[in-house]
PDB file of C-alpha atoms in Angstrom:
ATOM      1  CA  GLN A1186      -2.259 -15.553  -9.990  1.00 80.00           C
ATOM      2  CA  VAL A1187       0.261 -12.998  -8.807  1.00 93.00           C
ATOM      3  CA  GLN A1188       1.873 -13.433  -5.413  1.00 96.00           C
ATOM      4  CA  LEU A1189       2.745 -10.380  -3.355  1.00 97.00           C
ATOM      5  CA  VAL A1190       5.352 -10.153  -0.619  1.00 98.00           C
ATOM      6  CA  GLU A1191       5.487  -7.086   1.587  1.00 98.00           C
ATOM      7  CA  SER A1192       8.285  -5.597   3.631  1.00 97.00           C
ATOM      8  CA  GLY A1193       9.188  -2.389   5.413  1.00 95.00           C
ATOM      9  CA  GLY A1194       6.795  -2.266   8.320  1.00 95.00           C
ATOM     10  CA  GLY A1195       7.922  -1.276  11.759  1.00 97.00           C
ATOM     11  CA  LEU A1196       7.815   1.282  14.524  1.00 98.00           C
ATOM     12  CA  VAL A1197       8.154   4.988  13.863  1.00 98.00           C
ATOM     13  CA  GLN A1198       7.553   8.128  15.897  1.00 98.00           C
ATOM     14  CA  PRO A1199       4.863  10.642  14.959  1.00 98.00           C
ATOM     15  CA  GLY A1200       6.126  12.941  12.236  1.00 98.00           C
ATOM     16  CA  GLY A1201       8.526  10.335  10.974  1.00 98.00           C
ATOM     17  CA  SER A1202       8.650   8.492   7.682  1.00 98.00           C
ATOM     18  CA  LEU A1203       8.477   4.900   6.597  1.00 98.00           C
ATOM     19  CA  SER A1204       8.524   3.140   3.252  1.00 98.00           C
ATOM     20  CA  LEU A1205       6.704  -0.076   2.417  1.00 98.00           C
ATOM     21  CA  SER A1206       7.575  -2.377  -0.460  1.00 98.00           C
ATOM     22  CA  CYS A1207       5.461  -4.927  -2.274  1.00 98.00           C
ATOM     23  CA  VAL A1208       7.248  -7.356  -4.576  1.00 98.00           C
ATOM     24  CA  ALA A1209       5.185  -9.225  -7.144  1.00 97.00           C
ATOM     25  CA  SER A1210       5.950 -12.698  -8.452  1.00 96.00           C
ATOM     26  CA  ARG A1211       5.673 -11.587 -12.041  1.00 93.00           C
ATOM     27  CA  SER A1212       5.840  -8.465 -14.166  1.00 94.00           C
ATOM     28  CA  ILE A1213       3.627  -5.678 -12.898  1.00 94.00           C
ATOM     29  CA  SER A1214       3.570  -3.754 -16.157  1.00 92.00           C
ATOM     30  CA  SER A1215       0.317  -5.356 -17.298  1.00 89.00           C
ATOM     31  CA  ILE A1216      -1.459  -5.304 -13.947  1.00 94.00           C
ATOM     32  CA  TYR A1217      -4.470  -3.009 -14.122  1.00 94.00           C
ATOM     33  CA  ALA A1218      -3.899  -1.447 -10.744  1.00 96.00           C
ATOM     34  CA  MET A1219      -1.873  -1.884  -7.598  1.00 97.00           C
ATOM     35  CA  GLY A1220      -2.334  -0.246  -4.275  1.00 98.00           C
ATOM     36  CA  TRP A1221      -2.501  -0.356  -0.535  1.00 98.00           C
ATOM     37  CA  TYR A1222      -5.147  -0.936   2.102  1.00 98.00           C
ATOM     38  CA  ARG A1223      -4.867  -0.773   5.853  1.00 98.00           C
ATOM     39  CA  GLN A1224      -6.738  -2.035   8.863  1.00 98.00           C
ATOM     40  CA  GLY A1225      -6.348  -0.208  12.149  1.00 97.00           C
ATOM     41  CA  PRO A1226      -7.230  -1.571  15.579  1.00 94.00           C
ATOM     42  CA  GLY A1227     -10.960  -2.195  15.796  1.00 93.00           C
ATOM     43  CA  LYS A1228     -11.527  -0.926  12.268  1.00 94.00           C
ATOM     44  CA  GLY A1229     -12.338  -2.434   8.919  1.00 95.00           C
ATOM     45  CA  ARG A1230      -9.958  -2.579   6.020  1.00 96.00           C
ATOM     46  CA  GLU A1231      -9.814   0.762   4.222  1.00 97.00           C
ATOM     47  CA  PHE A1232      -8.358   1.972   0.974  1.00 98.00           C
ATOM     48  CA  VAL A1233      -5.137   3.965   1.212  1.00 98.00           C
ATOM     49  CA  ALA A1234      -3.636   4.512  -2.223  1.00 98.00           C
ATOM     50  CA  LEU A1235      -3.696   3.244  -5.784  1.00 97.00           C
ATOM     51  CA  ILE A1236      -1.532   3.438  -8.871  1.00 97.00           C
ATOM     52  CA  SER A1237      -3.048   2.450 -12.198  1.00 95.00           C
ATOM     53  CA  LYS A1238      -1.487   0.715 -15.170  1.00 93.00           C
ATOM     54  CA  ALA A1239      -1.209   4.139 -16.775  1.00 92.00           C
ATOM     55  CA  GLY A1240       0.712   5.446 -13.782  1.00 93.00           C
ATOM     56  CA  THR A1241      -1.969   7.673 -12.318  1.00 95.00           C
ATOM     57  CA  SER A1242      -2.408   7.642  -8.567  1.00 97.00           C
ATOM     58  CA  ASN A1243      -5.239   8.112  -6.130  1.00 97.00           C
ATOM     59  CA  PHE A1244      -5.197   8.571  -2.365  1.00 98.00           C
ATOM     60  CA  ALA A1245      -7.637   8.369   0.466  1.00 98.00           C
ATOM     61  CA  ASP A1246      -8.331  11.739   2.074  1.00 98.00           C
ATOM     62  CA  PRO A1247      -6.564  10.989   5.390  1.00 98.00           C
ATOM     63  CA  VAL A1248      -3.230  10.404   3.647  1.00 98.00           C
ATOM     64  CA  LYS A1249      -3.345  12.991   0.869  1.00 98.00           C
ATOM     65  CA  GLY A1250      -0.287  15.198   0.878  1.00 98.00           C
ATOM     66  CA  ARG A1251       1.592  12.809   3.154  1.00 98.00           C
ATOM     67  CA  PHE A1252       1.823   9.517   1.266  1.00 98.00           C
ATOM     68  CA  THR A1253       3.115   8.791  -2.203  1.00 98.00           C
ATOM     69  CA  ILE A1254       2.786   5.630  -4.253  1.00 98.00           C
ATOM     70  CA  SER A1255       5.210   4.504  -6.914  1.00 97.00           C
ATOM     71  CA  ARG A1256       6.394   1.447  -8.777  1.00 96.00           C
ATOM     72  CA  ASP A1257       9.606   0.092 -10.234  1.00 96.00           C
ATOM     73  CA  ILE A1258       8.604  -2.125 -13.122  1.00 95.00           C
ATOM     74  CA  ALA A1259      12.107  -3.546 -13.551  1.00 96.00           C
ATOM     75  CA  LYS A1260      12.026  -4.771  -9.947  1.00 97.00           C
ATOM     76  CA  ASN A1261       8.378  -5.890  -9.986  1.00 97.00           C
ATOM     77  CA  THR A1262       7.954  -3.703  -6.941  1.00 97.00           C
ATOM     78  CA  MET A1263       5.426  -1.175  -5.721  1.00 97.00           C
ATOM     79  CA  TYR A1264       6.205   1.258  -2.924  1.00 98.00           C
ATOM     80  CA  LEU A1265       4.286   3.319  -0.442  1.00 98.00           C
ATOM     81  CA  GLN A1266       6.266   6.237   0.956  1.00 98.00           C
ATOM     82  CA  MET A1267       4.669   7.470   4.153  1.00 98.00           C
ATOM     83  CA  ASN A1268       5.718  10.871   5.474  1.00 98.00           C
ATOM     84  CA  ASN A1269       4.625  12.930   8.461  1.00 98.00           C
ATOM     85  CA  LEU A1270       3.121   9.851  10.029  1.00 98.00           C
ATOM     86  CA  LYS A1271       0.368  10.225  12.580  1.00 98.00           C
ATOM     87  CA  ILE A1272      -0.686   7.967  15.416  1.00 97.00           C
ATOM     88  CA  GLU A1273      -3.899   7.233  13.545  1.00 97.00           C
ATOM     89  CA  ASP A1274      -1.854   5.759  10.695  1.00 98.00           C
ATOM     90  CA  THR A1275      -1.131   2.784  12.930  1.00 98.00           C
ATOM     91  CA  ALA A1276      -2.478  -0.261  11.132  1.00 98.00           C
ATOM     92  CA  VAL A1277      -1.653  -3.426   9.299  1.00 98.00           C
ATOM     93  CA  TYR A1278      -0.922  -2.416   5.731  1.00 98.00           C
ATOM     94  CA  TYR A1279      -1.758  -4.743   2.854  1.00 98.00           C
ATOM     95  CA  CYS A1280      -0.672  -4.397  -0.729  1.00 98.00           C
ATOM     96  CA  ASN A1281      -3.104  -5.428  -3.427  1.00 98.00           C
ATOM     97  CA  ALA A1282      -3.022  -6.078  -7.157  1.00 97.00           C
ATOM     98  CA  ASP A1283      -5.846  -6.149  -9.669  1.00 96.00           C
ATOM     99  CA  PRO A1284      -4.768  -8.484 -12.475  1.00 92.00           C
ATOM    100  CA  ASP A1285      -7.950  -8.562 -14.529  1.00 90.00           C
ATOM    101  CA  GLY A1286      -9.519  -5.126 -14.428  1.00 91.00           C
ATOM    102  CA  CYS A1287     -12.223  -6.030 -11.931  1.00 94.00           C
ATOM    103  CA  GLY A1288     -11.003  -3.393  -9.521  1.00 93.00           C
ATOM    104  CA  LEU A1289      -8.507  -3.031  -6.737  1.00 94.00           C
ATOM    105  CA  GLY A1290      -9.666  -4.940  -3.702  1.00 94.00           C
ATOM    106  CA  SER A1291     -12.094  -7.035  -5.723  1.00 94.00           C
ATOM    107  CA  ALA A1292     -12.655 -10.744  -5.160  1.00 93.00           C
ATOM    108  CA  THR A1293     -10.171 -11.637  -7.885  1.00 93.00           C
ATOM    109  CA  SER A1294      -7.410  -9.347  -6.642  1.00 96.00           C
ATOM    110  CA  SER A1295      -4.288 -10.589  -4.889  1.00 97.00           C
ATOM    111  CA  TRP A1296      -3.233  -9.596  -1.389  1.00 97.00           C
ATOM    112  CA  GLY A1297       0.088  -9.351   0.340  1.00 98.00           C
ATOM    113  CA  GLN A1298       0.560 -10.908   3.738  1.00 97.00           C
ATOM    114  CA  GLY A1299       0.278  -7.620   5.610  1.00 97.00           C
ATOM    115  CA  ASN A1300       2.800  -5.488   7.470  1.00 97.00           C
ATOM    116  CA  GLN A1301       2.355  -3.835  10.830  1.00 97.00           C
ATOM    117  CA  VAL A1302       3.048  -0.114  10.945  1.00 98.00           C
ATOM    118  CA  THR A1303       3.042   1.345  14.432  1.00 98.00           C
ATOM    119  CA  VAL A1304       3.272   5.093  14.964  1.00 98.00           C
ATOM    120  CA  SER A1305       3.934   5.937  18.589  1.00 97.00           C
ATOM    121  CA  TRP A1306       6.371   7.578  20.972  1.00 95.00           C
TER     122      TRP A1306
END
């Protein structure tokens, strides 16, 4: 089982940028997919972004054009670069890893501890 540790959350003003990191306990090169979910106040957990083992990415509509996802295999780290942040981006952000091909966010996936991102004045 892969363990994930997140960092980089915090407070940012609308229009600003923030970068989240997710460090895995082992090599991420063989992980089928890694990505990010978020849960805003009074909302369920929703998909944000994904990067596959092949390096292809996918984004939820609300963040397309503003967020990018990347990984540094040598550092066992996945990143979420968030630009032009909006108030509605405020949420707890969770990184996730699919180690067995069952799908990101599946019952067998691993979750980070969560990081609060607050976008406000």
